[in-house]
Coordinates of C-alpha atoms (C1' of nucleotides) in Angstrom, one line a residue:
Chain A
X205 CA 257.7 169.4 48.2
X206 CA 254.2 167.9 47.9
X207 CA 251.4 169.6 46.0
X208 CA 248.2 171.0 47.5
X209 CA 245.2 168.8 47.3
X210 CA 241.7 169.9 48.4
X211 CA 238.4 168.1 49.0
X212 CA 235.9 169.4 46.5
X213 CA 232.3 169.1 47.5
X214 CA 231.3 169.3 43.8
X215 CA 233.1 166.1 43.0
X216 CA 233.3 164.6 46.5
X217 CA 236.9 163.8 45.9
X218 CA 240.3 165.0 46.9
X219 CA 241.7 167.0 43.9
X220 CA 245.0 168.5 43.0
X221 CA 244.7 172.2 43.4
X222 CA 245.3 174.2 40.2
X223 CA 244.3 177.9 40.1
X224 CA 242.0 179.1 37.4
X225 CA 244.4 181.9 36.6
X226 CA 248.1 181.7 37.5
X227 CA 248.5 185.2 38.9
X228 CA 246.5 184.7 42.1
X229 CA 243.9 182.5 43.8
X230 CA 240.5 183.9 44.2
X231 CA 238.5 182.8 47.2
X232 CA 235.0 183.7 48.4
X233 CA 233.6 182.6 51.8
X234 CA 230.0 183.1 53.0
X235 CA 230.2 185.7 55.7
X236 CA 227.9 186.3 58.7
X237 CA 224.4 187.7 58.8
X238 CA 224.9 190.5 61.2
X239 CA 221.9 190.3 63.5
X240 CA 223.7 188.9 66.6
X241 CA 227.1 188.4 68.2
X242 CA 229.4 185.7 66.8
X243 CA 229.1 182.2 68.3
X244 CA 231.4 179.2 68.2
X245 CA 230.0 178.1 64.8
X246 CA 231.4 181.3 63.3
X247 CA 234.6 180.7 65.1
X248 CA 235.1 177.3 63.6
X249 CA 234.1 178.3 60.1
X250 CA 236.2 181.4 59.9
X251 CA 239.2 179.9 61.6
X252 CA 239.0 177.1 59.1
X253 CA 239.0 179.5 56.1
X254 CA 241.6 181.7 57.8
X255 CA 243.8 178.6 57.8
X256 CA 243.1 178.1 54.0
X257 CA 243.9 181.8 53.3
X258 CA 247.1 181.7 55.4
X259 CA 248.4 178.4 53.8
X260 CA 247.7 179.7 50.3
X261 CA 249.6 182.8 51.2
X262 CA 252.6 181.0 52.7
X263 CA 252.7 178.5 49.8
X264 CA 252.9 181.4 47.3
X265 CA 249.4 181.3 45.8
X266 CA 248.8 185.0 46.5
X267 CA 245.2 184.7 47.6
X268 CA 242.5 187.3 47.2
X269 CA 240.0 186.7 49.9
X270 CA 236.5 188.1 49.8
X271 CA 233.9 187.5 52.5
X272 CA 230.5 189.2 52.5
X273 CA 228.7 190.8 55.3
X274 CA 225.0 190.1 55.0
X275 CA 223.2 193.1 56.4
X276 CA 219.9 192.6 54.7
X277 CA 218.4 190.6 57.5
X278 CA 216.7 187.8 55.6
X279 CA 213.8 186.2 57.1
X280 CA 212.8 184.8 60.4
X281 CA 210.8 181.6 60.6
X282 CA 209.1 180.4 57.5
X283 CA 211.1 180.9 54.4
X284 CA 208.9 183.3 52.5
X285 CA 206.5 185.0 54.9
X286 CA 208.5 185.7 58.0
X287 CA 209.8 189.0 59.2
X288 CA 213.3 190.3 58.4
X289 CA 215.6 189.4 61.3
X290 CA 217.2 192.8 61.5
X291 CA 213.8 194.5 61.2
X292 CA 212.6 192.4 64.2
X293 CA 215.5 193.7 66.3
X294 CA 215.0 197.2 65.0
X295 CA 211.5 197.2 66.2
X296 CA 212.4 195.7 69.6
X297 CA 215.2 198.2 70.3
X298 CA 213.8 201.2 68.4
X299 CA 217.0 201.6 66.4
X300 CA 217.8 202.1 62.7
X301 CA 218.2 198.8 60.9
X302 CA 221.5 199.9 59.5
X303 CA 222.8 200.9 62.9
X304 CA 222.0 197.4 64.2
X305 CA 223.7 195.8 61.3
X306 CA 226.7 198.1 61.7
X307 CA 227.0 197.4 65.4
X308 CA 227.1 193.6 64.9
X309 CA 229.5 194.0 62.0
X310 CA 231.9 195.7 64.3
X311 CA 231.3 193.1 67.0
X312 CA 232.0 190.4 64.4
X313 CA 235.4 191.9 63.4
X314 CA 236.3 192.4 67.1
X315 CA 235.7 188.7 67.8
X316 CA 237.5 187.5 64.7
X317 CA 240.5 189.8 65.5
X318 CA 240.7 188.2 68.9
X319 CA 240.9 184.8 67.4
X320 CA 243.7 186.1 65.3
X321 CA 241.8 185.6 62.1
X322 CA 243.3 187.7 59.3
X323 CA 240.7 190.1 57.8
X324 CA 239.5 189.3 54.3
X325 CA 240.9 191.6 51.6
X326 CA 237.4 192.8 50.8
X327 CA 234.3 192.6 53.1
X328 CA 231.5 193.7 50.8
X329 CA 228.1 194.6 52.4
X330 CA 225.0 193.3 50.7
X331 CA 223.2 196.6 51.1
X332 CA 226.1 198.3 49.3
X333 CA 225.6 196.2 46.2
X334 CA 221.9 196.5 45.5
X335 CA 222.5 197.9 41.9
X336 CA 224.8 194.9 41.1
X337 CA 222.1 192.5 42.3
X338 CA 219.4 194.2 40.4
X339 CA 221.5 194.2 37.3
X340 CA 222.1 190.5 37.6
X341 CA 218.4 189.8 38.1
X342 CA 217.6 191.8 35.0
X343 CA 220.1 189.8 33.1
X344 CA 218.4 186.5 34.2
X345 CA 215.0 187.9 33.2
X346 CA 216.4 188.9 29.8
X347 CA 217.7 185.4 29.3
X348 CA 214.2 184.0 30.2
X349 CA 215.6 182.1 33.2
X350 CA 213.8 184.3 35.8
X351 CA 210.3 185.7 35.8
X352 CA 208.5 188.4 37.6
X353 CA 205.4 187.6 39.6
X354 CA 203.4 190.1 41.6
X355 CA 206.3 192.4 42.3
X356 CA 208.7 189.6 43.1
X357 CA 211.2 187.9 40.9
X358 CA 211.9 184.1 40.9
X359 CA 214.5 181.9 39.4
X360 CA 213.0 179.2 37.2
X361 CA 214.7 176.1 38.4
X362 CA 213.5 174.1 35.5
X363 CA 215.5 176.3 33.1
X364 CA 218.8 175.2 34.8
X365 CA 219.4 171.5 34.3
X366 CA 222.4 171.5 36.6
X367 CA 220.3 172.3 39.7
X368 CA 221.2 169.8 42.4
X369 CA 224.8 169.0 41.2
X370 CA 226.5 170.3 44.3
X371 CA 224.2 168.8 47.0
X372 CA 223.5 165.6 45.1
X373 CA 219.8 166.2 45.0
X374 CA 217.4 165.6 42.1
X375 CA 214.6 168.1 41.5
X376 CA 211.9 165.4 41.4
X377 CA 213.1 164.0 44.8
X378 CA 213.0 167.5 46.2
X379 CA 209.4 167.9 45.1
X380 CA 208.5 164.8 47.1
X381 CA 209.9 166.4 50.2
X382 CA 207.4 166.9 52.9
X383 CA 208.4 170.5 53.6
X384 CA 208.2 172.0 50.2
X385 CA 205.3 174.4 50.3
X386 CA 203.2 175.5 47.5
X387 CA 203.6 179.2 46.8
X388 CA 201.0 180.9 44.6
X389 CA 203.4 183.4 43.0
X390 CA 205.8 180.6 41.9
X391 CA 205.5 178.5 38.8
X392 CA 207.3 175.7 40.6
X393 CA 207.6 175.1 44.3
X394 CA 211.4 174.8 43.9
X395 CA 211.8 178.2 42.3
X396 CA 213.6 180.6 44.6
X397 CA 213.3 184.3 45.1
X398 CA 215.8 186.7 43.5
X399 CA 213.8 189.8 44.5
X400 CA 211.0 190.1 47.1
X401 CA 208.3 192.7 47.0
X402 CA 208.3 194.7 50.3
X403 CA 205.2 194.9 52.3
X404 CA 204.3 198.4 53.5
X405 CA 205.7 197.8 57.0
X406 CA 209.0 196.4 55.7
X407 CA 211.8 198.7 56.8
X408 CA 214.7 197.7 54.6
X409 CA 213.6 198.5 51.1
X410 CA 214.9 199.7 47.8
X411 CA 213.5 200.8 44.5
X412 CA 213.8 198.3 41.6
X413 CA 212.4 197.8 38.1
X414 CA 209.7 195.6 39.8
X415 CA 208.7 198.1 42.5
X416 CA 209.8 198.6 46.1
X417 CA 211.4 195.5 47.6
X418 CA 214.6 193.8 48.8
X419 CA 217.0 191.2 47.4
X420 CA 216.5 187.4 47.9
X421 CA 218.8 185.5 50.1
X422 CA 221.1 184.0 47.5
X423 CA 221.7 186.7 45.0
X424 CA 224.1 188.9 47.0
X425 CA 226.8 186.2 47.1
X426 CA 226.6 185.7 43.4
X427 CA 226.6 189.4 42.6
X428 CA 229.4 190.3 45.0
X429 CA 231.7 187.3 44.4
X430 CA 231.6 187.8 40.6
X431 CA 232.1 191.6 41.0
X432 CA 235.4 191.2 42.9
X433 CA 236.6 187.8 41.7
X434 CA 235.3 187.4 38.2
X435 CA 232.8 185.1 36.6
X436 CA 234.8 182.0 37.3
X437 CA 237.0 181.8 40.4
X438 CA 238.9 179.2 42.4
X439 CA 237.4 178.6 45.9
X440 CA 234.0 179.1 47.4
X441 CA 233.8 178.2 51.1
X442 CA 231.1 178.1 53.7
X443 CA 229.4 175.9 56.3
X444 CA 228.1 172.5 55.4
X445 CA 224.5 173.5 56.1
X446 CA 224.7 176.1 53.3
X447 CA 225.3 173.4 50.6
X448 CA 221.6 173.3 50.1
X449 CA 219.8 175.4 49.2
X450 CA 222.1 178.4 49.4
X451 CA 225.2 177.3 47.4
X452 CA 223.1 175.3 45.0
X453 CA 221.1 178.4 44.2
X454 CA 224.3 180.5 43.9
X455 CA 225.6 178.1 41.2
X456 CA 222.3 178.1 39.4
X457 CA 221.9 181.8 39.1
X458 CA 225.6 182.5 38.5
X459 CA 226.1 179.9 35.8
X460 CA 222.7 180.7 34.2
X461 CA 223.7 184.4 34.0
X462 CA 227.2 183.9 32.6
X463 CA 227.1 180.6 30.9
X464 CA 230.5 179.8 32.5
X465 CA 231.5 177.6 35.4
X466 CA 231.1 179.6 38.6
X467 CA 233.5 178.0 41.1
X468 CA 236.2 175.4 40.6
X469 CA 236.5 174.1 44.2
X470 CA 233.7 174.1 46.8
X471 CA 235.0 173.8 50.4
X472 CA 232.6 173.1 53.3
X473 CA 233.5 173.1 56.9
X474 CA 231.6 170.8 59.4
X475 CA 229.5 171.9 62.3
X476 CA 229.9 172.7 65.9
X477 CA 228.1 170.8 68.7
X478 CA 228.0 171.7 72.3
X479 CA 228.2 168.8 74.8
X480 CA 227.1 166.6 71.9
X481 CA 224.2 168.6 70.8
X482 CA 223.8 170.8 67.8
X483 CA 224.1 174.5 68.7
X484 CA 220.9 176.2 67.8
X485 CA 218.5 178.8 68.9
X486 CA 215.8 176.3 69.6
X487 CA 218.1 174.4 72.0
X488 CA 219.2 177.7 73.7
X489 CA 222.8 176.5 73.8
X490 CA 224.5 179.2 71.7
X491 CA 228.0 179.9 73.1
X492 CA 229.2 183.4 72.1
X493 CA 232.8 184.1 71.4
X494 CA 232.6 187.1 73.6
X495 CA 231.5 185.0 76.6
X496 CA 234.1 182.2 76.0
X497 CA 237.1 184.5 75.8
X498 CA 236.2 185.7 79.3
X499 CA 237.3 182.3 80.6
X500 CA 239.7 181.0 77.9
X501 CA 242.6 182.5 76.0
X502 CA 241.4 183.0 72.4
X503 CA 244.4 181.1 71.3
X504 CA 243.1 178.1 73.2
X505 CA 239.8 178.2 71.3
X506 CA 241.8 178.5 68.1
X507 CA 244.0 175.6 69.1
X508 CA 241.0 173.5 69.9
X509 CA 239.5 174.2 66.5
X510 CA 242.7 173.4 64.7
X511 CA 243.1 170.2 66.5
X512 CA 240.4 168.6 64.5
X513 CA 240.1 168.7 60.7
X514 CA 237.9 171.4 59.2
X515 CA 235.6 168.8 57.6
X516 CA 235.0 167.0 60.9
X517 CA 232.5 168.2 63.4
X518 CA 233.8 169.5 66.7
X519 CA 232.2 169.2 70.1
X520 CA 232.8 172.0 72.6
X521 CA 232.9 171.0 76.2
X522 CA 234.7 172.2 79.3
X523 CA 236.8 169.1 79.2
X524 CA 237.8 169.6 75.6
X525 CA 238.7 173.2 76.3
X526 CA 240.8 172.3 79.3
X527 CA 242.6 169.7 77.3
X528 CA 243.3 172.2 74.5
X529 CA 244.5 174.7 77.1
X530 CA 247.0 172.2 78.5
X531 CA 248.2 171.2 75.0
X532 CA 248.6 174.8 73.9
X533 CA 250.6 175.6 77.0
X534 CA 252.9 172.7 76.4
X535 CA 253.6 174.0 72.9
X536 CA 254.1 177.5 74.1
X537 CA 256.5 176.5 76.9
X538 CA 258.9 175.5 74.3
X539 CA 258.0 177.9 71.5
X540 CA 257.8 181.0 73.7
X541 CA 261.4 181.2 74.8
X542 CA 262.7 180.2 71.3
X543 CA 260.8 183.2 69.8
X544 CA 263.1 185.4 71.9
X545 CA 266.3 184.1 70.2
X546 CA 268.1 186.5 67.9
X547 CA 267.5 185.5 64.3
X548 CA 270.4 187.7 63.0
X549 CA 268.4 188.6 60.0
X550 CA 267.9 185.0 58.9
X551 CA 264.6 184.3 57.2
X552 CA 265.2 181.0 55.4
X553 CA 265.3 177.5 56.5
X554 CA 268.7 176.0 55.6
X555 CA 269.5 173.3 58.3
X556 CA 268.5 169.8 57.1
X557 CA 266.7 168.9 60.3
X558 CA 264.6 172.0 60.3
X559 CA 263.9 171.9 56.6
X560 CA 262.8 168.3 57.1
X561 CA 260.4 169.4 59.8
X562 CA 259.0 172.1 57.6
X563 CA 258.6 169.6 54.8
X564 CA 256.5 167.3 57.1
X565 CA 254.5 170.3 58.2
X566 CA 253.9 171.3 54.6
X567 CA 252.8 167.8 53.6
X568 CA 250.2 167.9 56.3
X569 CA 248.9 171.3 55.2
X570 CA 248.9 170.3 51.6
X571 CA 246.8 167.3 52.5
X572 CA 243.5 169.3 52.4
X573 CA 244.7 171.6 55.2
X574 CA 245.2 168.8 57.7
X575 CA 245.9 171.0 60.8
X576 CA 245.7 168.2 63.3
X577 CA 248.6 166.5 61.5
X578 CA 250.5 169.8 61.2
X579 CA 250.1 170.3 65.0
X580 CA 251.4 166.8 65.6
X581 CA 254.5 167.7 63.6
X582 CA 255.1 170.7 65.8
X583 CA 254.7 168.5 68.9
X584 CA 257.2 166.1 67.6
X585 CA 259.6 169.0 67.1
X586 CA 258.9 170.1 70.7
X587 CA 259.7 166.6 71.9
X588 CA 262.9 166.4 69.9
X589 CA 264.0 169.7 71.4
X590 CA 263.2 168.8 74.9
X591 CA 264.9 165.4 74.6
X592 CA 268.1 166.9 73.1
X593 CA 268.7 170.2 74.8
X594 CA 272.3 170.3 73.4
X595 CA 270.8 170.9 70.0
X596 CA 269.9 174.4 71.1
X597 CA 273.6 175.3 71.8
X598 CA 274.3 175.5 68.1
X599 CA 274.2 179.2 67.0
X600 CA 272.8 178.3 63.6
X601 CA 270.0 176.4 65.2
X602 CA 269.3 179.2 67.6
X603 CA 268.9 181.6 64.7
X604 CA 266.8 179.3 62.6
X605 CA 264.3 177.9 65.0
X606 CA 262.5 181.1 65.7
X607 CA 262.1 181.5 61.9
X608 CA 260.6 178.0 61.8
X609 CA 258.1 178.5 64.5
X610 CA 257.1 182.0 63.4
X611 CA 256.3 180.5 60.0
X612 CA 254.5 177.4 61.1
X613 CA 252.9 178.1 64.5
X614 CA 252.6 181.8 63.6
X615 CA 252.0 182.6 60.0
X616 CA 250.2 179.4 59.1
X617 CA 248.4 178.3 62.2
X618 CA 248.0 181.8 63.6
X619 CA 248.7 180.6 67.1
X620 CA 251.2 183.4 67.9
X621 CA 249.4 186.7 68.1
X622 CA 251.6 189.8 68.1
X623 CA 251.6 190.2 71.9
X624 CA 253.3 186.9 72.2
X625 CA 255.9 187.4 69.6
X626 CA 257.5 190.5 70.7
X627 CA 255.3 193.5 70.2
X628 CA 253.4 195.8 72.7
X629 CA 255.2 196.3 76.0
X630 CA 257.0 193.0 76.1
X631 CA 260.5 194.7 76.1
X632 CA 259.6 196.8 79.1
X633 CA 258.0 194.0 80.9
X634 CA 261.0 191.9 80.2
X635 CA 263.3 194.5 81.8
X636 CA 261.2 194.7 84.9
X637 CA 260.8 190.9 85.3
X638 CA 264.5 190.4 84.9
X639 CA 265.2 192.8 87.7
X640 CA 262.6 191.1 90.0
X641 CA 264.0 187.7 89.2
X642 CA 267.5 188.9 89.9
X643 CA 266.5 190.2 93.4
X644 CA 264.5 187.0 94.1
X645 CA 267.5 184.8 93.1
X646 CA 269.4 186.8 95.8
X647 CA 266.8 185.9 98.4
X648 CA 266.9 182.2 97.3
X649 CA 270.7 182.1 97.7
X650 CA 270.2 183.4 101.2
X651 CA 267.6 180.7 101.7
X652 CA 265.1 183.4 102.4
X653 CA 262.2 181.3 101.3
X654 CA 259.6 183.5 102.9
X655 CA 260.5 186.5 100.6
X656 CA 261.2 184.4 97.5
X657 CA 257.8 182.7 97.9
X658 CA 256.0 185.9 98.5
X659 CA 257.4 187.3 95.3
X660 CA 256.3 184.2 93.4
X661 CA 252.9 184.1 94.9
X662 CA 252.1 187.7 94.3
X663 CA 253.3 187.4 90.7
X664 CA 251.3 184.2 90.2
X665 CA 248.2 186.0 91.5
X666 CA 248.8 188.7 88.9
X667 CA 249.0 186.2 86.1
X668 CA 252.8 185.8 85.9
X669 CA 254.2 182.3 86.5
X670 CA 257.7 181.8 87.9
X671 CA 259.5 178.6 87.3
X672 CA 262.8 177.7 89.0
X673 CA 265.1 175.5 87.1
X674 CA 268.7 174.4 87.3
X675 CA 269.9 177.3 85.1
X676 CA 268.0 179.9 87.1
X677 CA 264.4 181.1 87.1
X678 CA 262.2 182.0 84.2
X679 CA 258.8 183.6 83.9
X680 CA 255.8 183.5 81.6
X681 CA 252.3 184.8 81.3
X682 CA 249.5 182.5 82.4
X683 CA 247.4 181.4 79.5
X684 CA 244.3 181.4 81.6
X685 CA 244.0 184.5 83.7
Chain B
rG173 C1' 210.8 159.3 53.7
rG174 C1' 215.2 161.3 50.6
rC175 C1' 220.6 162.8 50.6
rG176 C1' 225.2 162.8 53.2
rA177 C1' 229.0 162.2 57.0
rC178 C1' 231.0 159.5 60.8
rG179 C1' 232.0 155.3 64.6
rU180 C1' 240.2 154.4 66.1
rA181 C1' 242.6 153.7 73.9
rC182 C1' 239.5 156.9 79.8
rC183 C1' 238.7 161.8 76.6
rC184 C1' 240.1 164.5 71.9
rA185 C1' 242.3 163.1 67.2
rA186 C1' 245.6 161.6 62.6
rG187 C1' 246.1 157.4 59.6
rU188 C1' 242.2 155.0 54.2
rG189 C1' 245.9 148.3 51.3
rG190 C1' 251.8 146.3 53.7
rC191 C1' 257.7 148.7 58.4
rU192 C1' 256.5 148.5 65.8
rA193 C1' 248.2 152.1 64.6
rA194 C1' 250.9 159.7 64.6
rG195 C1' 250.0 163.6 68.1
rG196 C1' 247.5 166.1 72.4
rG197 C1' 244.9 165.7 77.2
rA198 C1' 244.0 162.8 81.5
rG199 C1' 246.1 158.7 84.6
rA200 C1' 250.4 155.8 86.8
rA201 C1' 255.8 155.2 88.3
rG202 C1' 260.6 157.4 88.4
rU203 C1' 264.5 161.6 87.6
rC204 C1' 265.3 166.6 88.8
rU205 C1' 264.0 170.0 93.0
rG206 C1' 264.1 174.3 99.5
rC207 C1' 258.9 174.0 98.1
rA208 C1' 256.0 174.8 93.7
rA209 C1' 255.9 174.7 88.5
rA210 C1' 258.0 173.1 84.2
rA211 C1' 260.9 169.5 81.8
rC212 C1' 262.7 164.6 80.9
rU213 C1' 262.3 158.9 81.1
rU214 C1' 259.1 154.8 81.4
rU215 C1' 254.0 153.2 81.1
rC216 C1' 249.0 153.6 78.8
rA217 C1' 244.8 150.1 71.6
rU218 C1' 248.0 142.2 69.5
rU219 C1' 243.8 146.4 67.9
rC220 C1' 240.5 150.2 64.8
rG221 C1' 231.3 149.7 66.2
rG222 C1' 229.6 144.2 65.0
rC223 C1' 229.4 140.1 61.5
rG224 C1' 230.7 138.1 56.9
rG225 C1' 233.6 138.7 52.1
rU226 C1' 237.8 140.1 48.6
rU227 C1' 243.3 139.8 49.1
rC228 C1' 249.6 136.7 50.2
rG229 C1' 248.2 141.0 53.4
rA230 C1' 242.6 145.5 55.6
rA231 C1' 241.5 150.1 60.7
rU232 C1' 241.9 151.1 55.4
rC233 C1' 238.2 147.9 49.7
rC234 C1' 233.0 145.3 49.2
rG235 C1' 228.2 143.6 51.6
rC236 C1' 224.9 143.4 55.6
rC237 C1' 223.7 144.9 60.6
rC238 C1' 224.0 148.2 65.0
rG239 C1' 224.9 153.2 66.7
rU240 C1' 225.8 158.7 66.4
rC241 C1' 225.3 163.2 63.8
rG242 C1' 224.1 166.7 60.0
rC243 C1' 221.2 168.5 55.7
rC244 C1' 216.3 168.4 53.2
rU245 C1' 213.3 175.1 56.6
rC246 C1' 216.7 181.0 58.5
rC247 C1' 221.5 179.2 60.4
rA248 C1' 229.0 179.2 60.1

RNA sequence: GGCGACGUACCCAAGUGGCUAAGGGAGAAGUCUGCAAAACUUUCAUUCGGCGGUUCGAAUCCGCCCGUCGCCUCCA
C-alpha cells in the first residue's frame, strides 16, 4: 500500500503526509462568507476538500474537519473604507443582519448536502467567537506585534520576518505594487487590520478594549482554527485566491501569537471558469448551485469536478456538463445493479482481483488526491466487468463487488448518495416496477407492441427508463429528469 | 510592472526520464435486438504549443520564444 503524499503550497512540493499528532488529523478549510447563495466556485472548493476529508477517513487518519462560516460581512469595494456586505443587504431588504447571514448559512448547507458533501465536524461562526478574536488581538498587542491606532488595531508586518513565505512575496516588492494605498492610521501600508473601529452607521458592532468595532477579515480563521484544532495543526485548505493576502496574514498573526508553526500542510484548490472566463461579479457570469441542479443531477456536477484534479482549474460549459452526465451514467449503469447484490455481511476485500483494483484506486488517491486517476481505475473495472460477464456468476465476486463500489465510488468519491444505494422508498419502488415489468413481458411475449411500448413511453416520460435485454427487461431512474 | 500556474487527439483529462502516451465524452463501422435503450467488439495522438540543448533514451530535465489563465483589491 502506497503512502499519502500531498502538494504543500508552503514548500511548493509534493510531500509525504505525516500527521502532527498520531491520534488524528486536524484540518481547517476557509468557509463561505454568507452574503449570497453558493456558486460553482464553492462547489469545486468544497467538493475538493470533501474528497480530502473522505480519503483521510477511509485511510484511517481519523480527520477532525473544521470549516468556518464568515457571518461578519467584511467589506464591499475598497479594502478599508467600503460598506459591510451583509450590512448592504440588510439595508436593501430591511432585515436583521444576523437573519440574512443565517438564511444564507442554511442555503449553503442545503446546496452542499445536495452535492453529497459531508458536513464538517464543526462549523464555527465568526460572530460567535468575538471574545476569542479579541483575546488574540490583546495577546498580539502585549507582544508588541500589533498596535492600536484611532480605535482600530493593526498588525505590524515588519515585526514578523516570515511575512510572504506562503505566497512567495517579499515585502519590499509588495510596497512597489501599484495598488497599495497609503492609509493614515497605519505605520506601514502593508499592515493589516485586526480590529476595525465601527462608524456610527455600522450595524454589526461589538464592544472591545478599543471601543466599538468589528473584527478584521483574517483574525477569525486564526482564532477559530486554533481554538478547535490547537496551535499547530495538520492541514489548512482554501481557494488559491486566498493565498495572498488572507492565508499569509493568518500565518503571520498566528505564529506571532504562539511562537509555534501554525500549519504543516497548506492545500489550495484552483479556480472555476465559465465558458473560459473567470466567474466574477463584474462579469455577471455567476452560476449558482441552486440554478444548476434544476437541470443537472448534483452527482453530475460532482462527477465533473472530480474528473479534473483539485489543483487544476476547471471550466464549466454545457458541453462539459453533458459529457460528465454521459460518463456518470455509464458508470452507474454498471455500478447501480451491482449495489443491489447481497453482500452477505461481507465488508472486506479478499479476492485478489478486487484487492488489486482497490490498490490501484488507493495509489491514485494517495497521489495528492488524484481523483481523475481514481475515476479511470473505476472505469477500467467497469470495462473488465462488461467484457467478462461470466465473472459476475461467482458468488464470492457478487458479494464483494458491492463492497468495493460502496467504498470507492461511494465513501471516497461520494458519487452514490443514499437514494441510490438502497434507502428511501427504493424497496417499494422496486416491488412496483417488478410487477409492471412482469406484465409488460407478458405483452411482449404476445407481441402486443402497442401496449408494451405504451408502458415504456409513459414510464420514460416519468423519468424511469426501461431497457430490454436478452435476459429480460430492467429499469433505472433517469439521471437528468 | 511583480509573483505563480498551465499549454497532451474534435472536447475534457491522467501521465513528469525508459514497456504499445491512462480514462471519459463525441464521432465512425460492426454484433445483439420487434422497435428503442444499454452493452460488447473494432476504430479514433509515430506524438505531447514552437525552436534549440542535456541524455544511450524526454511529453517528462534545462534555455529561449509564442499562447492561455490566475493572484498582487472583497472573492471558493
